[in-house]
Amino acid sequence: MKKFKKFYIETTSICNLSCTFCPPTQRAKGFISLDDFTKTLDQVKPHTDYIYLHVKGEPLLHPKIDELLDIAHAKGFKVNITTNGTLIAKNRAKLLNKPALRQINFSLHSFDGHPGSKDKAGYLAEILSFAREAVSASDIIISFRLWNLDMDNETNLQRQKNRELLGMIEDAFRLDYRIEEKFAPGTGVKIADRIYLNQDPEFKWPDLKEPEDDGKGFCHALRNQAGILIDGTVIPCCLDGEGVINLGNIHETKFSDIIENERAARLYDGFSRREAVEELCRKCGYRQRFG
C-alpha cells in the first residue's frame, strides 16, 4: 500500500487574484461539495495522514472551509493550507480552534505578483495578526513564503520588493537582525515560536507549450506525493494544475487502483531510473531541482 507524505486535494479551482506567476486554469470553475470531499478522504485515508488543500484556486474562497476542516478532523487527517492571505481576516473565525489545522502557508509573493494590489502594509498586518493569534491559541505552524527570487538572486527590483516585506516582518516581531543574514536558499528562517519564513527562486508551472529538456532527472511524483483535482481527476503531483497527466477519476475508479495502473507505474518506474516518461514532466523545470 503506497503511502504519501503530501496529498493535495483541490477544494476550489477559483482564485480571487490573477498573479503573473500563476497561469489561470482552463478547467471548469467550482467548489468541492461536502459529500465529494468526504468521499475523497475515505478513498485516500489508507494512503496518507496529511492533506494539503491546494493545487489551483484559493482555498479560503470555499464558503464552507470550516466544515471541510471539521470533516477532515473527524476522518483523522491533519490539514495544511496554502493561501495568498488576502481573505485571512474574513475567515479568521472559521480557521481558529480547528484541531485538524496543522499548518498555514502564506504566499506573500502574491501581493507583488497581482497587478493592482494595494496597501501592502494592511495586507501583511492582517496576516501577522492572525498568525500571532493562531500560534498563541493552538499548536499551528505558520510559514511565510516568498517564492519570487531569481535563480541568481541578483535582481535589484525584486530584492527591493522583498526587503519591504521583510522589513515589516522584522519590525512586527522586533527582530534584532536582517532576515537576509540568516537566509539560505531552500531553508527557512525561524521568526518566532512556530512561525517561519521561507524564500526560494520563482519556478515556472510546467506547460506542454514549453520546450523539452533531455528528460533526465528525478521527481517525488507518486513517490511521496499525489493529488486530486476538484472533479476527481488524480494527478501525480501538485504542479499538474490542468490534469494533463490524468491517471483516472476517483468517481469512476478507486484511488487505490488508479495509482497502481499502467500509466502510474510507468511514471513511477521512469523516475526510479531518473527518466521523465511523461511529456509534461520533460517540460517541468522544477524537476531539475532534484537532480
GROMACS .gro file of C-alpha atoms in nm:
model
  291
    1MET     CA    1   0.000   0.000   0.000
    2LYS     CA    2   0.159   0.326  -0.114
    3LYS     CA    3   0.179   0.600   0.149
    4PHE     CA    4   0.224   0.966   0.062
    5LYS     CA    5   0.378   1.235   0.282
    6LYS     CA    6   0.189   1.504   0.093
    7PHE     CA    7  -0.154   1.466  -0.057
    8TYR     CA    8  -0.305   1.761  -0.244
    9ILE     CA    9  -0.682   1.798  -0.256
   10GLU     CA   10  -0.815   2.085  -0.463
   11THR     CA   11  -1.118   2.233  -0.289
   12THR     CA   12  -1.179   2.505  -0.548
   13SER     CA   13  -1.047   2.591  -0.892
   14ILE     CA   14  -1.135   2.958  -0.842
   15CYS     CA   15  -0.894   3.228  -0.726
   16ASN     CA   16  -0.961   3.586  -0.627
   17LEU     CA   17  -0.626   3.703  -0.770
   18SER     CA   18  -0.462   3.688  -1.112
   19CYS     CA   19  -0.094   3.660  -1.028
   20THR     CA   20   0.161   3.684  -1.306
   21PHE     CA   21   0.346   3.373  -1.188
   22CYS     CA   22   0.036   3.151  -1.179
   23PRO     CA   23  -0.132   3.066  -1.511
   24PRO     CA   24  -0.513   3.066  -1.482
   25THR     CA   25  -0.676   2.726  -1.506
   26GLN     CA   26  -0.867   2.638  -1.821
   27ARG     CA   27  -1.077   2.387  -1.630
   28ALA     CA   28  -1.433   2.434  -1.507
   29LYS     CA   29  -1.469   2.667  -1.211
   30GLY     CA   30  -1.630   2.542  -0.895
   31PHE     CA   31  -1.611   2.429  -0.532
   32ILE     CA   32  -1.590   2.078  -0.399
   33SER     CA   33  -1.908   1.966  -0.223
   34LEU     CA   34  -1.901   1.837   0.133
   35ASP     CA   35  -2.016   1.499   0.007
   36ASP     CA   36  -1.742   1.472  -0.255
   37PHE     CA   37  -1.482   1.590  -0.004
   38THR     CA   38  -1.593   1.321   0.239
   39LYS     CA   39  -1.578   1.054  -0.032
   40THR     CA   40  -1.234   1.174  -0.138
   41LEU     CA   41  -1.100   1.148   0.217
   42ASP     CA   42  -1.243   0.799   0.254
   43GLN     CA   43  -1.058   0.689  -0.059
   44VAL     CA   44  -0.720   0.838   0.033
   45LYS     CA   45  -0.728   0.754   0.405
   46PRO     CA   46  -0.521   0.434   0.367
   47HIS     CA   47  -0.255   0.631   0.179
   48THR     CA   48  -0.186   0.942   0.385
   49ASP     CA   49  -0.236   1.123   0.714
   50TYR     CA   50  -0.163   1.473   0.581
   51ILE     CA   51  -0.369   1.658   0.324
   52TYR     CA   52  -0.289   1.987   0.155
   53LEU     CA   53  -0.585   2.196   0.042
   54HIS     CA   54  -0.411   2.334  -0.260
   55VAL     CA   55  -0.349   2.282  -0.631
   56LYS     CA   56  -0.505   2.572  -0.817
   57GLY     CA   57  -0.754   2.814  -0.668
   58GLU     CA   58  -0.764   2.995  -0.334
   59PRO     CA   59  -0.884   2.754  -0.062
   60LEU     CA   60  -1.013   3.031   0.165
   61LEU     CA   61  -1.268   3.120  -0.103
   62HIS     CA   62  -1.456   2.800  -0.020
   63PRO     CA   63  -1.769   2.911   0.168
   64LYS     CA   64  -1.759   2.601   0.388
   65ILE     CA   65  -1.386   2.584   0.465
   66ASP     CA   66  -1.469   2.540   0.834
   67GLU     CA   67  -1.687   2.238   0.761
   68LEU     CA   68  -1.418   2.087   0.541
   69LEU     CA   69  -1.177   2.115   0.835
   70ASP     CA   70  -1.430   1.951   1.066
   71ILE     CA   71  -1.476   1.661   0.824
   72ALA     CA   72  -1.101   1.618   0.793
   73HIS     CA   73  -1.065   1.610   1.171
   74ALA     CA   74  -1.341   1.351   1.203
   75LYS     CA   75  -1.156   1.134   0.949
   76GLY     CA   76  -0.826   1.165   1.135
   77PHE     CA   77  -0.637   1.394   0.895
   78LYS     CA   78  -0.402   1.682   0.962
   79VAL     CA   79  -0.455   1.969   0.719
   80ASN     CA   80  -0.214   2.213   0.557
   81ILE     CA   81  -0.349   2.518   0.373
   82THR     CA   82  -0.161   2.735   0.125
   83THR     CA   83  -0.323   3.073   0.075
   84ASN     CA   84  -0.247   3.412  -0.075
   85GLY     CA   85  -0.361   3.558   0.258
   86THR     CA   86  -0.598   3.821   0.123
   87LEU     CA   87  -0.902   3.658   0.285
   88ILE     CA   88  -0.750   3.568   0.620
   89ALA     CA   89  -0.935   3.831   0.824
   90LYS     CA   90  -1.268   3.730   0.672
   91ASN     CA   91  -1.205   3.363   0.755
   92ARG     CA   92  -1.045   3.412   1.096
   93ALA     CA   93  -1.333   3.260   1.293
   94LYS     CA   94  -1.360   2.966   1.052
   95LEU     CA   95  -0.994   2.871   1.100
   96LEU     CA   96  -0.911   2.938   1.463
   97ASN     CA   97  -0.954   2.648   1.706
   98LYS     CA   98  -0.983   2.388   1.431
   99PRO     CA   99  -0.791   2.082   1.559
  100ALA     CA  100  -0.735   1.946   1.208
  101LEU     CA  101  -0.537   2.251   1.101
  102ARG     CA  102  -0.167   2.174   1.122
  103GLN     CA  103  -0.007   2.448   0.912
  104ILE     CA  104  -0.094   2.755   0.707
  105ASN     CA  105   0.143   2.873   0.436
  106PHE     CA  106   0.106   3.236   0.331
  107SER     CA  107   0.229   3.307  -0.022
  108LEU     CA  108   0.343   3.664   0.038
  109HIS     CA  109   0.471   3.696  -0.318
  110SER     CA  110   0.106   3.704  -0.423
  111PHE     CA  111   0.084   4.073  -0.332
  112ASP     CA  112   0.351   4.189  -0.575
  113GLY     CA  113   0.252   3.920  -0.825
  114HIS     CA  114  -0.103   4.051  -0.859
  115PRO     CA  115  -0.131   4.367  -1.070
  116GLY     CA  116  -0.339   4.625  -0.889
  117SER     CA  117  -0.260   4.511  -0.536
  118LYS     CA  118  -0.284   4.799  -0.290
  119ASP     CA  119  -0.193   4.862   0.073
  120LYS     CA  120   0.089   4.615   0.131
  121ALA     CA  121   0.117   4.720   0.495
  122GLY     CA  122  -0.252   4.649   0.556
  123TYR     CA  123  -0.229   4.316   0.375
  124LEU     CA  124   0.063   4.200   0.585
  125ALA     CA  125  -0.079   4.338   0.910
  126GLU     CA  126  -0.390   4.118   0.880
  127ILE     CA  127  -0.176   3.812   0.817
  128LEU     CA  128   0.058   3.887   1.108
  129SER     CA  129  -0.236   3.948   1.339
  130PHE     CA  130  -0.388   3.612   1.251
  131ALA     CA  131  -0.052   3.436   1.283
  132ARG     CA  132   0.004   3.564   1.635
  133GLU     CA  133  -0.345   3.473   1.747
  134ALA     CA  134  -0.335   3.126   1.589
  135VAL     CA  135   0.003   3.039   1.739
  136SER     CA  136  -0.098   3.158   2.085
  137ALA     CA  137  -0.423   2.962   2.079
  138SER     CA  138  -0.309   2.636   1.920
  139ASP     CA  139  -0.016   2.424   1.800
  140ILE     CA  140  -0.047   2.551   1.444
  141ILE     CA  141   0.263   2.622   1.233
  142ILE     CA  142   0.280   2.938   1.025
  143SER     CA  143   0.501   2.967   0.717
  144PHE     CA  144   0.551   3.294   0.531
  145ARG     CA  145   0.667   3.222   0.176
  146LEU     CA  146   0.844   3.436  -0.079
  147TRP     CA  147   0.875   3.223  -0.391
  148ASN     CA  148   0.991   3.509  -0.611
  149LEU     CA  149   1.368   3.520  -0.604
  150ASP     CA  150   1.559   3.500  -0.928
  151MET     CA  151   1.777   3.193  -0.963
  152ASP     CA  152   2.086   3.413  -0.922
  153ASN     CA  153   1.912   3.631  -0.662
  154GLU     CA  154   2.059   3.941  -0.822
  155THR     CA  155   1.759   4.139  -0.944
  156ASN     CA  156   1.759   4.469  -0.755
  157LEU     CA  157   1.389   4.537  -0.813
  158GLN     CA  158   1.285   4.206  -0.663
  159ARG     CA  159   1.528   4.249  -0.378
  160GLN     CA  160   1.368   4.585  -0.301
  161LYS     CA  161   1.017   4.439  -0.305
  162ASN     CA  162   1.121   4.157  -0.075
  163ARG     CA  163   1.309   4.394   0.155
  164GLU     CA  164   0.993   4.596   0.207
  165LEU     CA  165   0.802   4.287   0.323
  166LEU     CA  166   1.093   4.153   0.525
  167GLY     CA  167   1.135   4.489   0.695
  168MET     CA  168   0.770   4.485   0.803
  169ILE     CA  169   0.813   4.134   0.945
  170GLU     CA  170   1.133   4.234   1.127
  171ASP     CA  171   0.957   4.532   1.283
  172ALA     CA  172   0.647   4.333   1.376
  173PHE     CA  173   0.850   4.067   1.560
  174ARG     CA  174   1.116   4.312   1.683
  175LEU     CA  175   1.395   4.109   1.527
  176ASP     CA  176   1.746   4.231   1.601
  177TYR     CA  177   1.879   4.108   1.267
  178ARG     CA  178   1.801   4.136   0.898
  179ILE     CA  179   1.636   3.819   0.775
  180GLU     CA  180   1.872   3.803   0.476
  181GLU     CA  181   2.160   3.748   0.718
  182LYS     CA  182   2.016   3.410   0.816
  183PHE     CA  183   1.872   3.314   0.481
  184ALA     CA  184   1.997   3.029   0.262
  185PRO     CA  185   1.804   2.907  -0.046
  186GLY     CA  186   1.580   2.612   0.031
  187THR     CA  187   1.586   2.665   0.406
  188GLY     CA  188   1.362   2.850   0.646
  189VAL     CA  189   1.434   3.121   0.899
  190LYS     CA  190   1.264   3.088   1.236
  191ILE     CA  191   1.093   3.418   1.312
  192ALA     CA  192   0.923   3.318   1.636
  193ASP     CA  193   0.787   3.006   1.800
  194ARG     CA  194   0.622   2.802   1.518
  195ILE     CA  195   0.649   3.095   1.277
  196TYR     CA  196   0.890   3.062   0.985
  197LEU     CA  197   0.984   3.244   0.669
  198ASN     CA  198   1.091   3.055   0.358
  199GLN     CA  199   1.239   3.203   0.042
  200ASP     CA  200   1.313   3.029  -0.285
  201PRO     CA  201   1.352   3.113  -0.653
  202GLU     CA  202   1.037   3.151  -0.858
  203PHE     CA  203   0.952   2.849  -1.072
  204LYS     CA  204   0.756   2.813  -1.391
  205TRP     CA  205   0.449   2.593  -1.397
  206PRO     CA  206   0.511   2.310  -1.645
  207ASP     CA  207   0.341   2.367  -1.978
  208LEU     CA  208   0.310   2.146  -2.285
  209LYS     CA  209   0.396   2.451  -2.497
  210GLU     CA  210   0.741   2.476  -2.340
  211PRO     CA  211   1.046   2.307  -2.497
  212GLU     CA  212   1.152   1.968  -2.365
  213ASP     CA  213   1.478   1.909  -2.184
  214ASP     CA  214   1.679   1.587  -2.200
  215GLY     CA  215   1.423   1.409  -1.982
  216LYS     CA  216   1.678   1.311  -1.721
  217GLY     CA  217   1.618   1.370  -1.353
  218PHE     CA  218   1.412   1.273  -1.054
  219CYS     CA  219   1.076   1.371  -0.908
  220HIS     CA  220   0.879   1.273  -0.600
  221ALA     CA  221   0.558   1.238  -0.801
  222LEU     CA  222   0.364   0.927  -0.690
  223ARG     CA  223   0.651   0.854  -0.454
  224ASN     CA  224   0.576   1.086  -0.166
  225GLN     CA  225   0.302   1.299  -0.320
  226ALA     CA  226  -0.011   1.281  -0.532
  227GLY     CA  227  -0.321   1.492  -0.578
  228ILE     CA  228  -0.686   1.505  -0.676
  229LEU     CA  229  -0.844   1.792  -0.866
  230ILE     CA  230  -1.188   1.928  -0.789
  231ASP     CA  231  -1.358   1.698  -1.043
  232GLY     CA  232  -1.194   1.384  -0.903
  233THR     CA  233  -0.905   1.363  -1.151
  234VAL     CA  234  -0.597   1.202  -0.996
  235ILE     CA  235  -0.267   1.378  -1.073
  236PRO     CA  236   0.086   1.269  -0.982
  237CYS     CA  237   0.200   1.600  -0.831
  238CYS     CA  238   0.081   1.946  -0.729
  239LEU     CA  239   0.227   2.112  -1.040
  240ASP     CA  240  -0.003   1.934  -1.284
  241GLY     CA  241  -0.264   2.202  -1.232
  242GLU     CA  242  -0.451   2.125  -1.554
  243GLY     CA  243  -0.468   1.749  -1.507
  244VAL     CA  244  -0.255   1.679  -1.814
  245ILE     CA  245  -0.130   1.355  -1.659
  246ASN     CA  246  -0.480   1.226  -1.593
  247LEU     CA  247  -0.432   0.896  -1.413
  248GLY     CA  248  -0.803   0.834  -1.365
  249ASN     CA  249  -1.102   0.966  -1.176
  250ILE     CA  250  -1.197   0.860  -0.824
  251HIS     CA  251  -1.566   0.892  -0.910
  252GLU     CA  252  -1.518   0.610  -1.163
  253THR     CA  253  -1.231   0.403  -1.023
  254LYS     CA  254  -1.098   0.351  -0.671
  255PHE     CA  255  -0.797   0.568  -0.591
  256SER     CA  256  -0.602   0.264  -0.472
  257ASP     CA  257  -0.644   0.107  -0.816
  258ILE     CA  258  -0.566   0.428  -1.006
  259ILE     CA  259  -0.220   0.471  -0.853
  260GLU     CA  260  -0.132   0.115  -0.947
  261ASN     CA  261  -0.246   0.137  -1.309
  262GLU     CA  262  -0.016   0.115  -1.610
  263ARG     CA  263   0.034   0.488  -1.663
  264ALA     CA  264   0.108   0.548  -1.295
  265ALA     CA  265   0.352   0.258  -1.282
  266ARG     CA  266   0.529   0.379  -1.595
  267LEU     CA  267   0.577   0.726  -1.446
  268TYR     CA  268   0.698   0.589  -1.112
  269ASP     CA  269   0.938   0.338  -1.267
  270GLY     CA  270   1.069   0.606  -1.502
  271PHE     CA  271   1.174   0.831  -1.217
  272SER     CA  272   1.331   0.531  -1.046
  273ARG     CA  273   1.562   0.529  -1.349
  274ARG     CA  274   1.588   0.910  -1.327
  275GLU     CA  275   1.394   0.939  -1.650
  276ALA     CA  276   1.084   1.150  -1.719
  277VAL     CA  277   0.849   0.940  -1.932
  278GLU     CA  278   0.561   1.190  -1.944
  279GLU     CA  279   0.579   1.483  -2.185
  280LEU     CA  280   0.471   1.732  -1.919
  281CYS     CA  281   0.746   1.608  -1.687
  282ARG     CA  282   1.006   1.668  -1.958
  283LYS     CA  283   0.885   2.028  -1.970
  284CYS     CA  284   0.894   2.083  -1.595
  285GLY     CA  285   1.182   2.295  -1.470
  286TYR     CA  286   1.102   2.220  -1.107
  287ARG     CA  287   1.205   1.859  -1.162
  288GLN     CA  288   1.559   1.975  -1.226
  289ARG     CA  289   1.591   2.085  -0.864
  290PHE     CA  290   1.606   1.720  -0.759
  291GLY     CA  291   1.893   1.640  -0.995
   0.00000   0.00000   0.00000
